[in-house]
Amino acid sequence: MRIRQTLTPEDRVESLYLEVPFELSAARSVEVVLEYDTSRAVIDLGCVGAAGWRGWSGGARQRFVITANEATTGYCPGELEDGVWKVVLGLHHVPAEGVDIELTVNIPAVGAVDPEPPAPAPVAAVPASRRRSLPSGSGMTWFAGDCHAHTLHSDGALSIRQLAAEAAGNGLDFLAVTDHNTVSHHPHLESAGAEYGITLLPGQEVTTVRGHANAYGRIGWVDFRQHPDEWLQQVEAEGGFLSINHPVATDCSWQWKLSRKPSHAEIMHETWLPNRRDTSIWAWLNAWGEPVIPLGGGDFHRHEGGHPPGLPTTWVQAAGPGEGELLAALKRGPTALSMGVDSPLLLRVDGELLAIDADGTLLIDFEGRRRLVRGARAPFGELAGGPFRLETADRQILAVSM
């Protein structure tokens, strides 16, 4: 099947998602190829099988293959059920004059699934939880991680194994893999994490033009085409938790109105790194009007981004480094955020706020009150008035805690 069509802004007004149906019967493989002028438009690519969602690659690629045993990253392998399937085209950017597309569906597939690139051999890296001696509650340990990262299963440049090697080498205890609008990466996380000595947490970045949110946990695929109220209801019903991503990040800022607010938000994001004096997130928190459990997300995609996984870093107290223990700890909080695994910290331990390795910095509460930090481990008691942050004398933000 081959379809040629001109997409226009009028199509985008009608719907942001264009579905192109095709039928499968006793098929062993299917291949979809999308061709258009990528210098003028951005058309996302995804697929719905007869029995449900099969994957999403967004604007990262223009071809996918699905078979019973393997699939292009971002798509789920499995039996190709008979019935009506649909190619889903996301009309992310369509120029005023329109754009010509050519969509080809090959049954069976003409080409093979692209192989993943080789990953480095595991090395003996020391995670932050063993490198830093941090005060914690009875039977608990502070683990360091990053709650936002991408792989070849969406628009990242690294395979899951390559990303695991990168994050473990940077001293992280855990990393949440949050590819866009897909869960195709979930089955591979446990084995890749075990190979490289890091816990890879299952997540998915529910991605729309009006804002992004991370859904964490061993939960099903969340339909990004629905209203975020539906995301929150599904995620909580399945035992996970939802976090608003980078709420004030240029064209990815959060714009949705919610009937009920989720418990978590990505308070530190890689968009902060160029200007650590940026206080826009504090304005957002004030407008948000409810307490949140803060998360930090490096949003790592590729080395060319200029920063490694773990910048910023999310710290959480848990009984152990396993997936279930870490997800439960992140879900309930408290968490602490820092600008790296070896940077100054603000920790909440048994209710008391402690500044760690932060001598000479300023502790600032949400009302703007300032306290000078003295010593390598400075206690401030059971302070209310959070969130709190540590700043340098020239107002660069170093750490956040509730």
PDB file of C-alpha atoms in Angstrom, residues 146-149 266 268-271 273 296-301 307-313:
ATOM      1  CA  ASP A 146      18.377  10.447  37.376  1.00  0.00           C
ATOM      2  CA  CYS A 147      14.632  10.321  36.757  1.00  0.00           C
ATOM      3  CA  HIS A 148      14.614  11.198  33.052  1.00  0.00           C
ATOM      4  CA  ALA A 149      16.588   9.679  30.154  1.00  0.00           C
ATOM      5  CA  GLU A 266      10.437  17.737  37.782  1.00  0.00           C
ATOM      6  CA  MET A 268      15.345  20.431  38.397  1.00  0.00           C
ATOM      7  CA  HIS A 269      15.845  19.825  34.671  1.00  0.00           C
ATOM      8  CA  GLU A 270      18.748  20.063  32.260  1.00  0.00           C
ATOM      9  CA  THR A 271      17.328  23.333  30.901  1.00  0.00           C
ATOM     10  CA  LEU A 273      22.149  24.099  33.512  1.00  0.00           C
ATOM     11  CA  GLY A 296      15.458  15.887  38.972  1.00  0.00           C
ATOM     12  CA  GLY A 297      15.801  14.944  35.331  1.00  0.00           C
ATOM     13  CA  GLY A 298      18.854  15.242  33.113  1.00  0.00           C
ATOM     14  CA  ASP A 299      16.718  14.359  30.076  1.00  0.00           C
ATOM     15  CA  PHE A 300      19.807  12.744  28.525  1.00  0.00           C
ATOM     16  CA  HIS A 301      19.542  12.046  24.789  1.00  0.00           C
ATOM     17  CA  HIS A 307      25.997  16.884  30.024  1.00  0.00           C
ATOM     18  CA  PRO A 308      26.012  13.268  31.289  1.00  0.00           C
ATOM     19  CA  PRO A 309      23.199  11.278  32.903  1.00  0.00           C
ATOM     20  CA  GLY A 310      22.878  12.334  36.527  1.00  0.00           C
ATOM     21  CA  LEU A 311      23.024  16.083  36.076  1.00  0.00           C
ATOM     22  CA  PRO A 312      20.920  17.016  37.955  1.00  0.00           C
ATOM     23  CA  THR A 313      20.793  14.154  40.487  1.00  0.00           C
TER      24      THR A 313
END
